[in-house]
């Protein structure tokens, strides 16, 4: 068998293994954080009502986000049942689809560079070999992609749709609007159709940002190249704009018809403009916040990203080659969301996740360059140090915050440390190391997700507490919350949590409210209370308070009036 065929089969097996990893273990731990359980519950309520339009939480309209994530969850619920796995399945598929788009961009650049009409040397052709494969591998093995593809959140969904839109545009530009298009004078509208279609999906994924980022990136791309937009693209706005609006109108139209000004106020004014210009939702951070976030999201490839940005001083910013377009376009793709969200008064880590595919493309270009020129030893050595540091930091965290055995902890960090040492000592093995680095990250992730993640996530969720209460006969008791709001109860105690008129769960500030709830129900209520305050219930005369379960952070107490 030819070595090239063996290499292709090796890459195929590697990507198949990664697909299995992305779809494996999505239900291994409970829904956590403030968002996952709420989004999962909204989708369940929409499915129960057979309603594809109005999101509700606790039976009340909930207009924080559009419907695309909910639709993916509803489809998974319908096919496979309601569970943590099905809540996270759609985002995992979005992570894989993003890799497909990244590969497509890299492969298009690679193929266009190799076209005889564009090639100025054999060296140029060789430099592009593997750009699509390595870029996709970088995306799939980055911390940002792994983490957010395993969570029920909108950010990976909008990352997929924005990447799809920008992939369609850039591939169209390279094939038909760049130097090749000028030579032949030919163009095809299918890719531009895809661009506007994915812009419409981006609006359905996370609202107005679905327009701001794609068009902002394209405008900045032409600005950096000091070019006017092509006539073909400007003409496409006449039919493409209505197409994007028509796609988005599948949900926005019925929502406006049903809810009118209330929807406009809550969804657009409050959750778009007020979130951007004020700290209403309590997520402040310094202006440089997203620089630090990008460093973390790009792990373990952060050093390669630095090398790529350092090499930008040698880019041909006004060059006509496909690689020139890719470099400038990816830079604009990173720059626009970073700058835009840095000015926002509300900052969350996931807001800049859509830049990570561009990061992967720039890193993929550096990798192919290093392989062609047989250099990059310093970058590999520094990456080795970074891997060793990540392994040491992860081991320290697991020792101090979990009950795992030293053997399990060592097994978890061993792949990172071994490959890190190899990169530090023998960077000349670059061809093997550039495959082993992502493999080490993925193997450590598998071990961590199977051994460490359930124990880390358990104290952050009330799932097990409520399951214990159900086993003891409290499966229908109302759930109240004293001195805390446990968001995971909104999914795991669905239909039993009391909400205020503004859609927020009711938070009791005194024991008297718990007693009144128990008296009103003429039976027991389940009270979630921080563990340090459970004595307020258990030591109170006149009530029967039984601690059913605890997770070290909150306790679940059954309260009954005597």
XYZ file of C-alpha atoms in Angstrom:
562
model
C 0.000 0.000 0.000
C 1.301 3.474 -0.925
C 2.502 5.653 2.003
C 0.106 8.403 0.896
C -2.820 5.989 1.125
C -1.718 4.901 4.593
C -1.513 8.542 5.661
C -5.010 9.251 4.342
C -6.412 6.254 6.193
C -4.583 7.332 9.330
C -6.144 10.798 9.140
C -9.562 9.277 8.489
C -9.283 7.019 11.537
C -8.130 9.940 13.662
C -11.087 12.112 12.678
C -13.530 9.221 13.156
C -12.141 8.719 16.659
C -12.621 12.434 17.357
C -16.224 12.266 16.132
C -16.835 9.390 18.551
C -15.242 11.433 21.347
C -17.439 14.461 20.630
C -20.606 12.338 20.727
C -19.523 10.194 23.685
C -20.316 10.830 27.338
C -22.530 13.875 26.858
C -24.759 12.619 29.660
C -21.977 11.519 31.979
C -22.610 14.395 34.376
C -25.602 16.573 35.248
C -26.538 19.875 33.673
C -24.597 22.603 35.464
C -24.326 26.367 35.618
C -27.072 28.935 35.253
C -27.711 28.363 31.537
C -27.662 24.657 30.690
C -30.640 23.651 32.864
C -32.731 26.637 31.818
C -32.169 26.139 28.096
C -32.872 22.409 28.424
C -36.083 23.109 30.329
C -37.267 25.740 27.835
C -36.889 23.195 25.029
C -38.743 20.562 27.047
C -41.647 22.913 27.718
C -41.844 23.879 24.042
C -41.886 20.195 23.069
C -44.561 19.397 25.656
C -46.782 22.172 24.239
C -45.935 21.210 20.622
C -44.949 24.852 20.126
C -41.964 25.741 17.919
C -42.310 29.476 18.494
C -42.749 30.776 22.050
C -40.001 29.875 24.570
C -41.304 29.498 28.110
C -39.652 28.751 31.445
C -41.866 27.626 34.269
C -44.818 28.272 31.971
C -43.920 31.966 31.620
C -42.689 33.586 28.357
C -38.897 33.676 28.297
C -37.481 35.853 25.538
C -33.772 35.858 26.311
C -32.608 33.864 23.266
C -33.944 32.834 19.816
C -35.037 29.340 18.899
C -32.311 27.463 16.972
C -30.777 25.724 20.008
C -34.232 24.914 21.350
C -35.198 23.344 18.033
C -32.115 21.116 18.055
C -32.889 20.033 21.616
C -36.537 19.378 20.782
C -35.533 17.188 17.842
C -33.143 15.198 20.038
C -35.754 14.901 22.803
C -38.301 13.652 20.290
C -35.947 11.027 18.872
C -34.059 9.868 21.969
C -36.001 11.130 24.973
C -35.328 13.941 27.448
C -31.911 13.632 29.080
C -28.624 15.417 29.608
C -27.261 13.614 26.548
C -29.970 14.826 24.216
C -29.801 18.357 25.621
C -26.113 18.472 24.651
C -26.274 16.494 21.406
C -27.117 19.472 19.176
C -24.187 21.586 20.419
C -21.822 18.628 19.968
C -22.942 18.242 16.358
C -22.445 21.998 15.875
C -18.853 21.613 17.082
C -18.273 18.906 14.484
C -19.949 20.920 11.720
C -17.691 23.856 12.568
C -14.713 21.557 11.978
C -16.149 20.663 8.556
C -16.344 24.357 7.618
C -12.811 24.998 8.882
C -11.560 22.041 6.836
C -13.418 23.320 3.775
C -11.798 26.748 4.006
C -8.331 25.254 4.450
C -8.816 22.768 1.638
C -10.113 25.485 -0.697
C -7.033 27.619 -0.037
C -4.783 24.588 -0.401
C -6.359 23.560 -3.715
C -6.428 27.112 -5.099
C -2.778 27.621 -4.234
C -1.963 24.477 -6.170
C -3.841 25.626 -9.284
C -1.392 26.228 -12.149
C -2.749 29.695 -12.823
C -1.989 30.785 -9.276
C 1.221 28.973 -8.492
C 4.510 30.789 -8.666
C 6.748 28.001 -7.341
C 6.725 24.363 -6.258
C 7.611 25.600 -2.762
C 4.343 27.523 -2.599
C 2.343 24.420 -3.473
C 4.116 22.266 -0.863
C 3.558 24.849 1.848
C -0.203 24.430 1.626
C -0.242 20.643 1.966
C -2.488 19.583 4.856
C -3.847 23.051 5.662
C -7.448 21.857 5.838
C -6.667 18.765 7.912
C -4.458 20.531 10.434
C -6.797 23.497 10.816
C -9.729 21.185 11.553
C -7.584 19.178 13.978
C -6.534 22.341 15.809
C -10.177 23.402 16.171
C -11.307 19.988 17.412
C -8.501 19.717 19.981
C -8.694 23.267 21.344
C -10.019 23.760 24.861
C -12.705 26.179 23.685
C -14.167 23.758 21.147
C -14.062 20.755 23.479
C -15.666 22.561 26.420
C -18.419 24.429 24.591
C -19.288 21.516 22.297
C -20.150 19.514 25.418
C -22.430 22.145 26.922
C -26.034 23.034 26.167
C -25.403 26.633 25.139
C -26.073 28.974 22.239
C -22.468 30.020 21.717
C -21.290 26.908 19.909
C -24.429 27.043 17.737
C -23.793 30.627 16.626
C -20.112 29.760 16.143
C -21.163 27.047 13.701
C -23.556 29.275 11.766
C -21.129 32.212 11.578
C -18.335 29.873 10.478
C -20.636 28.450 7.816
C -21.469 31.943 6.572
C -17.850 33.134 6.481
C -16.693 29.854 4.910
C -19.191 30.306 2.077
C -18.084 33.897 1.541
C -14.335 33.236 1.633
C -14.544 30.177 -0.618
C -16.657 32.201 -3.067
C -14.183 35.078 -2.912
C -11.185 32.816 -3.548
C -12.824 30.914 -6.395
C -14.731 33.647 -8.191
C -13.993 37.133 -6.862
C -10.229 36.935 -6.389
C -7.602 36.673 -9.046
C -9.154 33.533 -10.526
C -12.527 35.167 -10.911
C -11.001 38.208 -12.555
C -9.188 36.023 -15.078
C -12.203 33.951 -16.075
C -15.002 36.420 -15.425
C -17.146 33.559 -14.123
C -19.041 33.283 -10.892
C -21.677 31.053 -9.316
C -24.290 32.216 -6.830
C -24.541 28.969 -4.817
C -21.832 29.931 -2.316
C -23.284 33.406 -1.828
C -26.674 31.777 -1.337
C -25.052 29.691 1.405
C -23.556 32.826 2.960
C -26.905 34.580 3.295
C -28.641 31.385 4.413
C -26.161 30.966 7.273
C -26.483 34.641 8.189
C -30.202 33.978 8.576
C -29.446 30.938 10.724
C -27.057 33.069 12.801
C -29.944 35.422 13.553
C -31.914 32.388 14.695
C -28.933 31.200 16.734
C -28.231 34.307 18.809
C -29.941 37.373 17.446
C -28.443 40.519 15.934
C -24.864 39.425 16.484
C -25.518 37.037 13.591
C -25.399 40.050 11.275
C -22.829 42.175 13.086
C -20.005 39.628 13.048
C -20.219 38.295 9.451
C -20.646 41.686 7.792
C -18.198 43.311 10.206
C -15.543 40.730 9.326
C -16.094 41.131 5.586
C -15.989 44.929 5.779
C -12.792 44.821 7.857
C -11.263 42.323 5.417
C -11.707 44.730 2.510
C -10.549 47.640 4.640
C -7.331 45.843 5.585
C -6.707 44.948 1.953
C -7.551 48.537 0.924
C -10.036 47.328 -1.652
C -13.607 48.165 -2.507
C -16.152 45.356 -2.148
C -16.536 43.436 -5.371
C -19.397 44.435 -7.641
C -20.757 40.891 -7.592
C -21.019 40.887 -3.798
C -22.717 44.288 -3.692
C -25.230 43.118 -6.270
C -25.914 39.998 -4.227
C -27.143 42.149 -1.349
C -30.269 42.881 -3.378
C -31.416 39.263 -3.167
C -29.228 37.969 -0.325
C -30.494 40.421 2.275
C -34.130 39.359 1.751
C -33.032 35.700 1.814
C -31.344 36.100 5.225
C -34.380 37.970 6.547
C -36.721 35.267 5.193
C -34.767 32.546 7.003
C -34.780 34.508 10.263
C -38.473 35.348 9.796
C -39.346 31.683 10.307
C -39.195 32.474 14.037
C -39.058 36.262 14.356
C -42.215 36.726 12.286
C -44.510 34.566 14.439
C -42.914 35.952 17.611
C -43.658 39.536 16.576
C -47.168 38.540 15.572
C -47.864 36.807 18.879
C -46.067 39.017 21.381
C -45.518 42.386 19.689
C -43.862 45.089 21.774
C -43.233 42.797 24.746
C -40.968 40.647 22.569
C -39.195 43.686 21.085
C -38.582 45.155 24.533
C -37.352 41.963 26.180
C -35.417 40.342 23.342
C -33.987 43.302 21.432
C -33.879 46.235 23.834
C -33.097 44.446 27.108
C -31.085 41.430 25.971
C -29.227 43.157 23.138
C -28.788 46.879 23.715
C -29.131 47.046 27.513
C -26.821 44.052 27.887
C -24.208 45.770 25.690
C -24.290 49.312 27.096
C -24.913 48.594 30.790
C -23.988 46.180 33.553
C -27.632 45.248 34.071
C -26.865 41.521 34.019
C -23.814 41.774 36.310
C -21.029 40.507 34.060
C -18.396 43.269 34.279
C -14.799 42.694 33.201
C -11.835 44.895 32.186
C -11.280 45.968 28.589
C -8.429 43.459 28.102
C -10.589 40.569 29.356
C -10.936 38.900 25.961
C -7.195 38.798 25.353
C -6.918 36.527 28.385
C -9.968 34.559 27.275
C -8.474 33.979 23.821
C -5.285 32.650 25.391
C -7.348 30.118 27.302
C -9.705 29.130 24.495
C -6.793 28.447 22.129
C -5.023 26.015 24.483
C -2.957 23.930 23.837
C -2.169 25.868 20.651
C -1.687 29.291 22.224
C 2.032 29.450 21.463
C 1.332 28.620 17.810
C -1.225 31.423 17.717
C 1.389 33.830 19.051
C 3.818 32.630 16.390
C 1.218 33.181 13.682
C 0.436 36.716 14.826
C 4.162 37.448 15.116
C 4.598 36.280 11.515
C 1.904 38.727 10.358
C 4.597 41.342 9.838
C 5.634 39.286 6.794
C 2.147 38.833 5.392
C 1.310 40.307 2.007
C -1.676 42.298 3.235
C -2.659 43.362 -0.291
C -1.541 40.150 -1.965
C -3.750 38.332 -4.481
C -2.884 34.737 -3.567
C -5.513 32.627 -1.758
C -3.191 32.307 1.244
C -2.931 36.101 1.440
C -6.707 36.326 1.489
C -6.925 33.638 4.171
C -4.427 35.333 6.480
C -6.031 38.761 6.246
C -9.546 37.350 6.462
C -8.741 35.249 9.541
C -7.133 38.271 11.193
C -10.284 40.325 10.553
C -12.360 37.401 11.820
C -10.480 37.520 15.138
C -10.292 41.294 15.361
C -13.959 42.222 14.890
C -15.552 40.124 17.682
C -12.645 40.849 20.036
C -12.954 44.621 19.630
C -16.745 44.638 19.504
C -17.258 42.670 22.707
C -14.417 44.472 24.495
C -16.581 47.596 24.371
C -19.542 45.730 25.866
C -20.290 46.438 29.515
C -21.395 42.818 29.892
C -18.615 40.307 29.195
C -18.819 36.524 29.239
C -16.147 34.054 28.177
C -18.209 32.441 25.423
C -18.955 35.692 23.574
C -15.753 35.422 21.517
C -15.992 31.695 20.799
C -16.774 32.524 17.119
C -13.155 33.714 16.669
C -11.744 30.260 17.415
C -12.250 28.808 13.892
C -10.167 31.710 12.543
C -7.545 30.982 15.186
C -7.483 27.359 14.020
C -6.926 28.438 10.403
C -4.004 30.697 11.299
C -2.453 27.967 13.439
C -2.996 25.420 10.674
C -1.116 27.727 8.305
C 1.793 27.988 10.771
C 1.923 24.212 11.151
C 2.112 23.634 7.395
C 4.776 26.316 7.164
C 6.867 24.711 9.918
C 6.560 21.303 8.301
C 7.577 22.602 4.898
C 10.555 24.577 6.179
C 11.564 22.035 8.863
C 11.564 24.694 11.544
C 9.487 25.832 14.508
C 11.586 24.115 17.188
C 11.205 27.005 19.634
C 7.429 27.055 19.242
C 7.282 23.300 19.857
C 9.522 23.559 22.908
C 7.410 26.326 24.399
C 4.286 24.305 23.658
C 5.910 21.398 25.476
C 6.465 23.607 28.519
C 2.841 24.714 28.269
C 1.594 21.102 28.178
C 3.691 20.207 31.211
C 2.321 23.250 33.019
C -1.249 22.312 32.111
C -0.685 18.788 33.381
C 0.826 20.032 36.636
C -1.957 22.600 37.169
C -4.629 20.015 36.393
C -3.053 17.526 38.787
C -2.911 20.120 41.572
C -6.565 21.007 41.052
C -7.684 17.371 41.095
C -5.692 16.651 44.256
C -7.201 19.588 46.137
C -10.762 19.605 44.792
C -11.718 15.970 44.112
C -11.629 12.621 45.877
C -9.838 10.876 43.022
C -7.002 8.512 43.817
C -3.461 9.537 42.999
C -3.420 6.817 40.323
C -6.461 8.299 38.568
C -5.008 11.796 38.755
C -1.682 10.594 37.384
C -3.425 8.756 34.576
C -5.316 11.924 33.685
C -2.293 14.206 33.376
C 0.240 11.651 32.096
C -0.481 12.114 28.338
C 0.027 15.890 28.574
C 3.256 15.599 30.532
C 4.721 12.845 28.345
C 4.051 14.652 25.067
C 5.116 17.943 26.649
C 8.461 16.423 27.630
C 8.864 14.956 24.143
C 8.226 18.342 22.528
C 10.633 20.009 24.941
C 13.464 17.540 24.415
C 12.970 16.447 20.787
C 11.200 19.180 18.795
C 12.764 17.678 15.649
C 10.022 15.044 15.820
C 7.687 17.803 14.679
C 5.714 15.692 12.212
C 4.800 13.178 14.900
C 4.429 15.763 17.671
C 1.920 17.822 15.716
C -0.334 14.757 15.695
C 0.484 13.594 19.218
C -0.252 16.969 20.848
C -3.975 16.913 19.957
C -4.140 13.190 20.701
C -2.712 13.831 24.181
C -5.300 16.551 24.797
C -8.142 14.318 23.646
C -6.947 11.297 25.663
C -6.626 13.445 28.797
C -10.093 14.814 28.089
C -11.553 11.292 27.842
C -9.971 10.267 31.128
C -10.971 13.514 32.817
C -14.558 13.358 31.582
C -14.985 9.758 32.692
C -13.215 9.989 36.055
C -13.022 13.585 37.252
C -15.897 15.498 35.634
C -18.794 13.677 37.370
C -17.289 14.331 40.794
C -16.521 17.967 39.979
C -19.994 18.595 38.530
C -21.994 16.812 41.228
C -21.746 19.589 43.862
C -22.826 22.108 41.214
C -26.139 20.369 40.567
C -29.156 19.314 42.650
C -29.997 16.377 40.384
C -28.841 13.689 42.789
C -30.468 15.399 45.765
C -33.834 15.459 44.059
C -33.408 11.856 42.890
C -32.838 10.791 46.503
C -35.946 12.715 47.574
C -38.003 11.018 44.867
C -36.769 7.616 46.021
C -38.064 8.453 49.506
C -41.524 9.372 48.282
C -41.196 13.153 47.748
C -41.383 13.079 43.961
C -44.395 15.404 43.752
C -43.563 17.812 46.586
C -43.137 21.488 45.744
C -39.534 22.741 45.734
C -38.733 26.055 47.433
C -35.404 27.781 47.873
C -34.129 29.521 50.997
C -31.201 31.987 50.760
C -30.240 30.609 47.336
C -31.382 30.103 43.754
C -30.314 26.762 42.342
C -30.716 27.011 38.568
C -30.366 23.273 38.047
C -33.631 22.798 39.957
C -35.408 24.480 37.048
C -34.749 21.354 34.971
C -34.598 18.588 37.558
C -37.634 19.860 39.541
C -39.570 21.108 36.533
C -43.158 21.971 37.347
C -42.448 22.128 41.069
C -40.430 25.361 41.270
C -42.278 28.596 42.007
C -41.516 31.582 39.750
C -41.977 35.314 40.206
C -43.904 37.305 37.628
C -40.621 38.402 35.975
C -39.707 34.779 35.242
C -37.097 34.400 37.989
C -37.382 31.563 40.550
C -38.779 32.595 43.919
C -36.060 33.043 46.539
C -37.212 32.897 50.164
C -35.319 35.105 52.581
C -36.795 33.743 55.820
C -37.900 30.487 57.408
C -41.410 31.881 57.860
C -41.901 31.789 54.072
C -40.944 28.112 53.982
C -43.413 27.345 56.779
C -46.147 29.270 55.000
C -45.484 27.294 51.791
C -45.735 23.998 53.696
C -48.921 25.128 55.410
C -50.412 26.247 52.088
C -49.646 22.879 50.467
C -50.991 21.004 53.505
C -48.057 18.652 53.199
C -44.295 18.569 52.905
C -42.257 20.925 50.757
C -38.688 20.352 49.702
C -36.412 23.236 50.621
C -33.043 23.816 48.999
C -30.868 25.727 51.438
C -27.114 26.401 51.711
C -25.636 23.802 54.016
C -24.486 26.410 56.527
C -28.095 27.574 56.960
C -29.852 24.201 57.238
C -29.928 24.531 61.049
C -32.405 27.395 60.608
C -34.903 24.722 59.618
C -33.816 21.708 61.661
C -33.669 23.621 64.964
C -37.002 25.394 64.575
C -39.828 24.175 66.864
C -43.244 23.561 65.428
C -42.106 22.005 62.170
C -40.732 18.656 61.127
C -37.561 19.194 59.105
C -35.656 16.193 57.767
C -32.389 16.579 55.862
C -32.777 14.223 52.911
C -29.500 14.820 51.097
C -26.675 17.270 50.555
C -23.882 17.813 48.085
C -21.509 19.753 50.318
C -22.795 23.077 49.101
C -26.576 22.908 49.478
C -28.892 20.653 51.459
C -32.343 19.365 50.566
C -34.671 19.460 53.550
C -38.209 18.072 53.724
C -40.324 20.505 55.755
C -43.756 19.717 57.171
C -45.866 21.713 59.631
C -46.781 19.631 62.674
